[in-house]
Amino acid sequence: MSRRVLLVDDEPVLRRSLERALRLEGYDVRTAADADSAYAILEELTVDAALLDLRIPHLTGDALAVALLHRWPYLDGRILLMI
């Protein structure tokens, strides 16, 4: 069983590169370009971890992390902020 990861990054090339690298390591990766897309994914699926870019449109990654923890507290300790 592979671990499911949510990857949030607004830069398409970087997002695809990170997704590819994680898939090669055996992760089931779901990607989002912004906070709204991340919320939609989390409404449908449970993820084991979330990787958040610090700079995304309309909301910083750290603010998104706080919002995600408020709504999905099981993610506590499972969020990584990327520079």
PDB file of N, CA and C in Angstrom:
ATOM      1  N   MET A   1       0.839  -1.182   0.000  1.00  0.00           N
ATOM      2  CA  MET A   1       0.000   0.000   0.000  1.00  0.00           C
ATOM      3  C   MET A   1       0.885   1.247   0.000  1.00  0.00           C
ATOM      4  N   SER A   2       0.654   2.130  -0.948  1.00  0.00           N
ATOM      5  CA  SER A   2       1.485   3.334  -1.015  1.00  0.00           C
ATOM      6  C   SER A   2       0.882   4.452  -0.178  1.00  0.00           C
ATOM      7  N   ARG A   3       1.723   5.323   0.247  1.00  0.00           N
ATOM      8  CA  ARG A   3       1.300   6.480   1.026  1.00  0.00           C
ATOM      9  C   ARG A   3       0.805   7.563   0.085  1.00  0.00           C
ATOM     10  N   ARG A   4      -0.263   8.243   0.449  1.00  0.00           N
ATOM     11  CA  ARG A   4      -0.824   9.308  -0.371  1.00  0.00           C
ATOM     12  C   ARG A   4      -0.325  10.659   0.143  1.00  0.00           C
ATOM     13  N   VAL A   5       0.190  11.468  -0.774  1.00  0.00           N
ATOM     14  CA  VAL A   5       0.745  12.771  -0.452  1.00  0.00           C
ATOM     15  C   VAL A   5       0.024  13.843  -1.258  1.00  0.00           C
ATOM     16  N   LEU A   6      -0.297  14.939  -0.602  1.00  0.00           N
ATOM     17  CA  LEU A   6      -0.825  16.123  -1.275  1.00  0.00           C
ATOM     18  C   LEU A   6       0.331  17.084  -1.487  1.00  0.00           C
ATOM     19  N   LEU A   7       0.539  17.487  -2.725  1.00  0.00           N
ATOM     20  CA  LEU A   7       1.603  18.414  -3.090  1.00  0.00           C
ATOM     21  C   LEU A   7       0.963  19.693  -3.612  1.00  0.00           C
ATOM     22  N   VAL A   8       1.225  20.825  -2.947  1.00  0.00           N
ATOM     23  CA  VAL A   8       0.648  22.108  -3.361  1.00  0.00           C
ATOM     24  C   VAL A   8       1.774  23.046  -3.771  1.00  0.00           C
ATOM     25  N   ASP A   9       1.802  23.363  -5.067  1.00  0.00           N
ATOM     26  CA  ASP A   9       2.798  24.282  -5.612  1.00  0.00           C
ATOM     27  C   ASP A   9       2.216  24.912  -6.868  1.00  0.00           C
ATOM     28  N   ASP A  10       2.330  26.223  -6.985  1.00  0.00           N
ATOM     29  CA  ASP A  10       1.732  26.926  -8.125  1.00  0.00           C
ATOM     30  C   ASP A  10       2.607  26.929  -9.373  1.00  0.00           C
ATOM     31  N   GLU A  11       3.835  26.487  -9.273  1.00  0.00           N
ATOM     32  CA  GLU A  11       4.727  26.459 -10.433  1.00  0.00           C
ATOM     33  C   GLU A  11       4.609  25.093 -11.111  1.00  0.00           C
ATOM     34  N   PRO A  12       4.006  25.045 -12.313  1.00  0.00           N
ATOM     35  CA  PRO A  12       3.727  23.757 -12.969  1.00  0.00           C
ATOM     36  C   PRO A  12       4.961  22.881 -13.176  1.00  0.00           C
ATOM     37  N   VAL A  13       6.074  23.445 -13.591  1.00  0.00           N
ATOM     38  CA  VAL A  13       7.268  22.637 -13.854  1.00  0.00           C
ATOM     39  C   VAL A  13       7.788  22.020 -12.562  1.00  0.00           C
ATOM     40  N   LEU A  14       7.865  22.806 -11.524  1.00  0.00           N
ATOM     41  CA  LEU A  14       8.336  22.297 -10.235  1.00  0.00           C
ATOM     42  C   LEU A  14       7.354  21.271  -9.669  1.00  0.00           C
ATOM     43  N   ARG A  15       6.063  21.563  -9.790  1.00  0.00           N
ATOM     44  CA  ARG A  15       5.048  20.642  -9.286  1.00  0.00           C
ATOM     45  C   ARG A  15       5.161  19.281  -9.984  1.00  0.00           C
ATOM     46  N   ARG A  16       5.310  19.285 -11.300  1.00  0.00           N
ATOM     47  CA  ARG A  16       5.442  18.025 -12.047  1.00  0.00           C
ATOM     48  C   ARG A  16       6.736  17.293 -11.687  1.00  0.00           C
ATOM     49  N   SER A  17       7.818  18.038 -11.511  1.00  0.00           N
ATOM     50  CA  SER A  17       9.099  17.406 -11.145  1.00  0.00           C
ATOM     51  C   SER A  17       9.020  16.742  -9.774  1.00  0.00           C
ATOM     52  N   LEU A  18       8.459  17.449  -8.819  1.00  0.00           N
ATOM     53  CA  LEU A  18       8.308  16.881  -7.473  1.00  0.00           C
ATOM     54  C   LEU A  18       7.359  15.685  -7.493  1.00  0.00           C
ATOM     55  N   GLU A  19       6.278  15.809  -8.246  1.00  0.00           N
ATOM     56  CA  GLU A  19       5.328  14.700  -8.356  1.00  0.00           C
ATOM     57  C   GLU A  19       6.021  13.461  -8.927  1.00  0.00           C
ATOM     58  N   ARG A  20       6.781  13.641  -9.976  1.00  0.00           N
ATOM     59  CA  ARG A  20       7.485  12.532 -10.610  1.00  0.00           C
ATOM     60  C   ARG A  20       8.467  11.873  -9.629  1.00  0.00           C
ATOM     61  N   ALA A  21       9.229  12.694  -8.917  1.00  0.00           N
ATOM     62  CA  ALA A  21      10.198  12.163  -7.959  1.00  0.00           C
ATOM     63  C   ALA A  21       9.504  11.371  -6.843  1.00  0.00           C
ATOM     64  N   LEU A  22       8.401  11.894  -6.340  1.00  0.00           N
ATOM     65  CA  LEU A  22       7.670  11.200  -5.276  1.00  0.00           C
ATOM     66  C   LEU A  22       7.054   9.901  -5.784  1.00  0.00           C
ATOM     67  N   ARG A  23       6.517   9.922  -6.991  1.00  0.00           N
ATOM     68  CA  ARG A  23       5.947   8.692  -7.568  1.00  0.00           C
ATOM     69  C   ARG A  23       7.022   7.612  -7.746  1.00  0.00           C
ATOM     70  N   LEU A  24       8.214   8.029  -8.168  1.00  0.00           N
ATOM     71  CA  LEU A  24       9.311   7.067  -8.319  1.00  0.00           C
ATOM     72  C   LEU A  24       9.683   6.418  -6.987  1.00  0.00           C
ATOM     73  N   GLU A  25       9.425   7.130  -5.889  1.00  0.00           N
ATOM     74  CA  GLU A  25       9.689   6.583  -4.552  1.00  0.00           C
ATOM     75  C   GLU A  25       8.504   5.779  -4.021  1.00  0.00           C
ATOM     76  N   GLY A  26       7.457   5.652  -4.837  1.00  0.00           N
ATOM     77  CA  GLY A  26       6.318   4.817  -4.459  1.00  0.00           C
ATOM     78  C   GLY A  26       5.134   5.535  -3.851  1.00  0.00           C
ATOM     79  N   TYR A  27       5.152   6.857  -3.835  1.00  0.00           N
ATOM     80  CA  TYR A  27       4.037   7.610  -3.255  1.00  0.00           C
ATOM     81  C   TYR A  27       2.900   7.788  -4.257  1.00  0.00           C
ATOM     82  N   ASP A  28       1.682   7.794  -3.753  1.00  0.00           N
ATOM     83  CA  ASP A  28       0.497   8.162  -4.521  1.00  0.00           C
ATOM     84  C   ASP A  28       0.356   9.668  -4.336  1.00  0.00           C
ATOM     85  N   VAL A  29       0.581  10.444  -5.377  1.00  0.00           N
ATOM     86  CA  VAL A  29       0.658  11.901  -5.263  1.00  0.00           C
ATOM     87  C   VAL A  29      -0.569  12.562  -5.872  1.00  0.00           C
ATOM     88  N   ARG A  30      -1.154  13.481  -5.123  1.00  0.00           N
ATOM     89  CA  ARG A  30      -2.229  14.332  -5.617  1.00  0.00           C
ATOM     90  C   ARG A  30      -1.683  15.746  -5.612  1.00  0.00           C
ATOM     91  N   THR A  31      -1.899  16.480  -6.688  1.00  0.00           N
ATOM     92  CA  THR A  31      -1.322  17.810  -6.793  1.00  0.00           C
ATOM     93  C   THR A  31      -2.392  18.879  -6.864  1.00  0.00           C
ATOM     94  N   ALA A  32      -2.010  20.067  -6.375  1.00  0.00           N
ATOM     95  CA  ALA A  32      -2.868  21.240  -6.421  1.00  0.00           C
ATOM     96  C   ALA A  32      -1.997  22.466  -6.674  1.00  0.00           C
ATOM     97  N   ALA A  33      -2.553  23.420  -7.409  1.00  0.00           N
ATOM     98  CA  ALA A  33      -1.818  24.648  -7.709  1.00  0.00           C
ATOM     99  C   ALA A  33      -2.156  25.765  -6.735  1.00  0.00           C
ATOM    100  N   ASP A  34      -3.215  25.586  -5.942  1.00  0.00           N
ATOM    101  CA  ASP A  34      -3.644  26.643  -5.030  1.00  0.00           C
ATOM    102  C   ASP A  34      -4.419  26.046  -3.856  1.00  0.00           C
ATOM    103  N   ALA A  35      -4.759  26.906  -2.923  1.00  0.00           N
ATOM    104  CA  ALA A  35      -5.448  26.459  -1.708  1.00  0.00           C
ATOM    105  C   ALA A  35      -6.814  25.854  -2.015  1.00  0.00           C
ATOM    106  N   ASP A  36      -7.573  26.470  -2.909  1.00  0.00           N
ATOM    107  CA  ASP A  36      -8.907  25.951  -3.223  1.00  0.00           C
ATOM    108  C   ASP A  36      -8.850  24.532  -3.770  1.00  0.00           C
ATOM    109  N   SER A  37      -7.884  24.273  -4.635  1.00  0.00           N
ATOM    110  CA  SER A  37      -7.719  22.925  -5.186  1.00  0.00           C
ATOM    111  C   SER A  37      -7.299  21.940  -4.093  1.00  0.00           C
ATOM    112  N   ALA A  38      -6.457  22.394  -3.183  1.00  0.00           N
ATOM    113  CA  ALA A  38      -6.042  21.539  -2.067  1.00  0.00           C
ATOM    114  C   ALA A  38      -7.233  21.180  -1.189  1.00  0.00           C
ATOM    115  N   TYR A  39      -8.077  22.170  -0.896  1.00  0.00           N
ATOM    116  CA  TYR A  39      -9.281  21.899  -0.093  1.00  0.00           C
ATOM    117  C   TYR A  39     -10.171  20.869  -0.786  1.00  0.00           C
ATOM    118  N   ALA A  40     -10.342  21.020  -2.098  1.00  0.00           N
ATOM    119  CA  ALA A  40     -11.197  20.094  -2.847  1.00  0.00           C
ATOM    120  C   ALA A  40     -10.658  18.670  -2.777  1.00  0.00           C
ATOM    121  N   ILE A  41      -9.368  18.515  -2.898  1.00  0.00           N
ATOM    122  CA  ILE A  41      -8.760  17.185  -2.809  1.00  0.00           C
ATOM    123  C   ILE A  41      -8.978  16.591  -1.421  1.00  0.00           C
ATOM    124  N   LEU A  42      -8.754  17.398  -0.391  1.00  0.00           N
ATOM    125  CA  LEU A  42      -8.900  16.890   0.979  1.00  0.00           C
ATOM    126  C   LEU A  42     -10.354  16.606   1.350  1.00  0.00           C
ATOM    127  N   GLU A  43     -11.289  17.233   0.668  1.00  0.00           N
ATOM    128  CA  GLU A  43     -12.704  16.914   0.892  1.00  0.00           C
ATOM    129  C   GLU A  43     -13.024  15.506   0.395  1.00  0.00           C
ATOM    130  N   GLU A  44     -12.277  15.063  -0.618  1.00  0.00           N
ATOM    131  CA  GLU A  44     -12.546  13.774  -1.254  1.00  0.00           C
ATOM    132  C   GLU A  44     -11.671  12.640  -0.736  1.00  0.00           C
ATOM    133  N   LEU A  45     -10.447  12.963  -0.338  1.00  0.00           N
ATOM    134  CA  LEU A  45      -9.462  11.936   0.004  1.00  0.00           C
ATOM    135  C   LEU A  45      -8.779  12.205   1.332  1.00  0.00           C
ATOM    136  N   THR A  46      -8.311  11.154   1.944  1.00  0.00           N
ATOM    137  CA  THR A  46      -7.436  11.262   3.105  1.00  0.00           C
ATOM    138  C   THR A  46      -6.009  11.123   2.607  1.00  0.00           C
ATOM    139  N   VAL A  47      -5.146  12.013   3.050  1.00  0.00           N
ATOM    140  CA  VAL A  47      -3.735  11.934   2.664  1.00  0.00           C
ATOM    141  C   VAL A  47      -2.895  11.642   3.901  1.00  0.00           C
ATOM    142  N   ASP A  48      -1.729  11.081   3.671  1.00  0.00           N
ATOM    143  CA  ASP A  48      -0.821  10.773   4.773  1.00  0.00           C
ATOM    144  C   ASP A  48       0.074  11.952   5.124  1.00  0.00           C
ATOM    145  N   ALA A  49       0.287  12.841   4.143  1.00  0.00           N
ATOM    146  CA  ALA A  49       1.138  14.013   4.359  1.00  0.00           C
ATOM    147  C   ALA A  49       0.801  15.073   3.315  1.00  0.00           C
ATOM    148  N   ALA A  50       1.177  16.311   3.636  1.00  0.00           N
ATOM    149  CA  ALA A  50       0.984  17.424   2.707  1.00  0.00           C
ATOM    150  C   ALA A  50       2.294  18.200   2.589  1.00  0.00           C
ATOM    151  N   LEU A  51       2.694  18.455   1.357  1.00  0.00           N
ATOM    152  CA  LEU A  51       3.878  19.268   1.070  1.00  0.00           C
ATOM    153  C   LEU A  51       3.376  20.578   0.480  1.00  0.00           C
ATOM    154  N   LEU A  52       3.659  21.685   1.156  1.00  0.00           N
ATOM    155  CA  LEU A  52       3.113  22.984   0.764  1.00  0.00           C
ATOM    156  C   LEU A  52       4.218  23.965   0.425  1.00  0.00           C
ATOM    157  N   ASP A  53       4.110  24.571  -0.740  1.00  0.00           N
ATOM    158  CA  ASP A  53       5.018  25.655  -1.107  1.00  0.00           C
ATOM    159  C   ASP A  53       4.668  26.861  -0.238  1.00  0.00           C
ATOM    160  N   LEU A  54       5.678  27.589   0.217  1.00  0.00           N
ATOM    161  CA  LEU A  54       5.415  28.774   1.036  1.00  0.00           C
ATOM    162  C   LEU A  54       4.768  29.900   0.238  1.00  0.00           C
ATOM    163  N   ARG A  55       5.020  29.933  -1.068  1.00  0.00           N
ATOM    164  CA  ARG A  55       4.484  31.013  -1.903  1.00  0.00           C
ATOM    165  C   ARG A  55       3.493  30.454  -2.910  1.00  0.00           C
ATOM    166  N   ILE A  56       2.214  30.550  -2.572  1.00  0.00           N
ATOM    167  CA  ILE A  56       1.152  30.153  -3.490  1.00  0.00           C
ATOM    168  C   ILE A  56       0.176  31.318  -3.618  1.00  0.00           C
ATOM    169  N   PRO A  57      -0.605  31.355  -4.698  1.00  0.00           N
ATOM    170  CA  PRO A  57      -1.514  32.478  -4.907  1.00  0.00           C
ATOM    171  C   PRO A  57      -2.567  32.620  -3.802  1.00  0.00           C
ATOM    172  N   HIS A  58      -2.815  33.850  -3.412  1.00  0.00           N
ATOM    173  CA  HIS A  58      -3.894  34.240  -2.500  1.00  0.00           C
ATOM    174  C   HIS A  58      -3.728  33.821  -1.044  1.00  0.00           C
ATOM    175  N   LEU A  59      -2.725  33.015  -0.721  1.00  0.00           N
ATOM    176  CA  LEU A  59      -2.540  32.541   0.648  1.00  0.00           C
ATOM    177  C   LEU A  59      -1.124  31.988   0.768  1.00  0.00           C
ATOM    178  N   THR A  60      -0.449  32.306   1.840  1.00  0.00           N
ATOM    179  CA  THR A  60       0.897  31.747   2.014  1.00  0.00           C
ATOM    180  C   THR A  60       0.797  30.287   2.464  1.00  0.00           C
ATOM    181  N   GLY A  61       1.855  29.549   2.216  1.00  0.00           N
ATOM    182  CA  GLY A  61       1.866  28.146   2.601  1.00  0.00           C
ATOM    183  C   GLY A  61       1.690  27.931   4.088  1.00  0.00           C
ATOM    184  N   ASP A  62       2.284  28.809   4.903  1.00  0.00           N
ATOM    185  CA  ASP A  62       2.125  28.629   6.352  1.00  0.00           C
ATOM    186  C   ASP A  62       0.694  28.936   6.794  1.00  0.00           C
ATOM    187  N   ALA A  63       0.045  29.907   6.153  1.00  0.00           N
ATOM    188  CA  ALA A  63      -1.364  30.183   6.464  1.00  0.00           C
ATOM    189  C   ALA A  63      -2.239  29.018   6.012  1.00  0.00           C
ATOM    190  N   LEU A  64      -1.905  28.436   4.873  1.00  0.00           N
ATOM    191  CA  LEU A  64      -2.641  27.259   4.410  1.00  0.00           C
ATOM    192  C   LEU A  64      -2.458  26.103   5.390  1.00  0.00           C
ATOM    193  N   ALA A  65      -1.262  25.925   5.895  1.00  0.00           N
ATOM    194  CA  ALA A  65      -1.013  24.857   6.868  1.00  0.00           C
ATOM    195  C   ALA A  65      -1.906  25.017   8.097  1.00  0.00           C
ATOM    196  N   VAL A  66      -2.013  26.234   8.606  1.00  0.00           N
ATOM    197  CA  VAL A  66      -2.870  26.487   9.772  1.00  0.00           C
ATOM    198  C   VAL A  66      -4.331  26.176   9.433  1.00  0.00           C
ATOM    199  N   ALA A  67      -4.771  26.602   8.255  1.00  0.00           N
ATOM    200  CA  ALA A  67      -6.154  26.341   7.832  1.00  0.00           C
ATOM    201  C   ALA A  67      -6.410  24.840   7.687  1.00  0.00           C
ATOM    202  N   LEU A  68      -5.449  24.130   7.110  1.00  0.00           N
ATOM    203  CA  LEU A  68      -5.609  22.683   6.954  1.00  0.00           C
ATOM    204  C   LEU A  68      -5.679  21.990   8.304  1.00  0.00           C
ATOM    205  N   LEU A  69      -4.826  22.398   9.232  1.00  0.00           N
ATOM    206  CA  LEU A  69      -4.839  21.790  10.568  1.00  0.00           C
ATOM    207  C   LEU A  69      -6.137  22.070  11.312  1.00  0.00           C
ATOM    208  N   HIS A  70      -6.692  23.248  11.093  1.00  0.00           N
ATOM    209  CA  HIS A  70      -7.962  23.589  11.726  1.00  0.00           C
ATOM    210  C   HIS A  70      -9.088  22.687  11.214  1.00  0.00           C
ATOM    211  N   ARG A  71      -9.079  22.445   9.920  1.00  0.00           N
ATOM    212  CA  ARG A  71     -10.149  21.660   9.297  1.00  0.00           C
ATOM    213  C   ARG A  71      -9.883  20.154   9.340  1.00  0.00           C
ATOM    214  N   TRP A  72      -8.607  19.769   9.230  1.00  0.00           N
ATOM    215  CA  TRP A  72      -8.215  18.358   9.235  1.00  0.00           C
ATOM    216  C   TRP A  72      -7.111  18.152  10.266  1.00  0.00           C
ATOM    217  N   PRO A  73      -7.453  18.110  11.540  1.00  0.00           N
ATOM    218  CA  PRO A  73      -6.436  18.027  12.602  1.00  0.00           C
ATOM    219  C   PRO A  73      -5.556  16.778  12.538  1.00  0.00           C
ATOM    220  N   TYR A  74      -5.991  15.745  11.856  1.00  0.00           N
ATOM    221  CA  TYR A  74      -5.156  14.542  11.755  1.00  0.00           C
ATOM    222  C   TYR A  74      -3.844  14.835  11.005  1.00  0.00           C
ATOM    223  N   LEU A  75      -3.767  15.956  10.296  1.00  0.00           N
ATOM    224  CA  LEU A  75      -2.551  16.319   9.571  1.00  0.00           C
ATOM    225  C   LEU A  75      -1.465  16.916  10.477  1.00  0.00           C
ATOM    226  N   ASP A  76      -1.752  17.057  11.746  1.00  0.00           N
ATOM    227  CA  ASP A  76      -0.750  17.590  12.673  1.00  0.00           C
ATOM    228  C   ASP A  76       0.504  16.725  12.631  1.00  0.00           C
ATOM    229  N   GLY A  77       1.649  17.351  12.357  1.00  0.00           N
ATOM    230  CA  GLY A  77       2.907  16.634  12.252  1.00  0.00           C
ATOM    231  C   GLY A  77       3.128  15.994  10.896  1.00  0.00           C
ATOM    232  N   ARG A  78       2.210  16.233   9.963  1.00  0.00           N
ATOM    233  CA  ARG A  78       2.295  15.620   8.633  1.00  0.00           C
ATOM    234  C   ARG A  78       2.356  16.653   7.517  1.00  0.00           C
ATOM    235  N   ILE A  79       2.677  17.887   7.859  1.00  0.00           N
ATOM    236  CA  ILE A  79       2.764  18.966   6.870  1.00  0.00           C
ATOM    237  C   ILE A  79       4.205  19.454   6.783  1.00  0.00           C
ATOM    238  N   LEU A  80       4.691  19.531   5.567  1.00  0.00           N
ATOM    239  CA  LEU A  80       6.041  20.035   5.314  1.00  0.00           C
ATOM    240  C   LEU A  80       5.934  21.285   4.452  1.00  0.00           C
ATOM    241  N   LEU A  81       6.540  22.382   4.920  1.00  0.00           N
ATOM    242  CA  LEU A  81       6.574  23.629   4.147  1.00  0.00           C
ATOM    243  C   LEU A  81       7.831  23.671   3.322  1.00  0.00           C
ATOM    244  N   MET A  82       7.678  24.008   2.038  1.00  0.00           N
ATOM    245  CA  MET A  82       8.813  24.042   1.114  1.00  0.00           C
ATOM    246  C   MET A  82       9.104  25.489   0.711  1.00  0.00           C
ATOM    247  N   ILE A  83      10.381  25.813   0.631  1.00  0.00           N
ATOM    248  CA  ILE A  83      10.791  27.156   0.211  1.00  0.00           C
ATOM    249  C   ILE A  83      10.985  27.150  -1.285  1.00  0.00           C
TER     250      ILE A  83
END
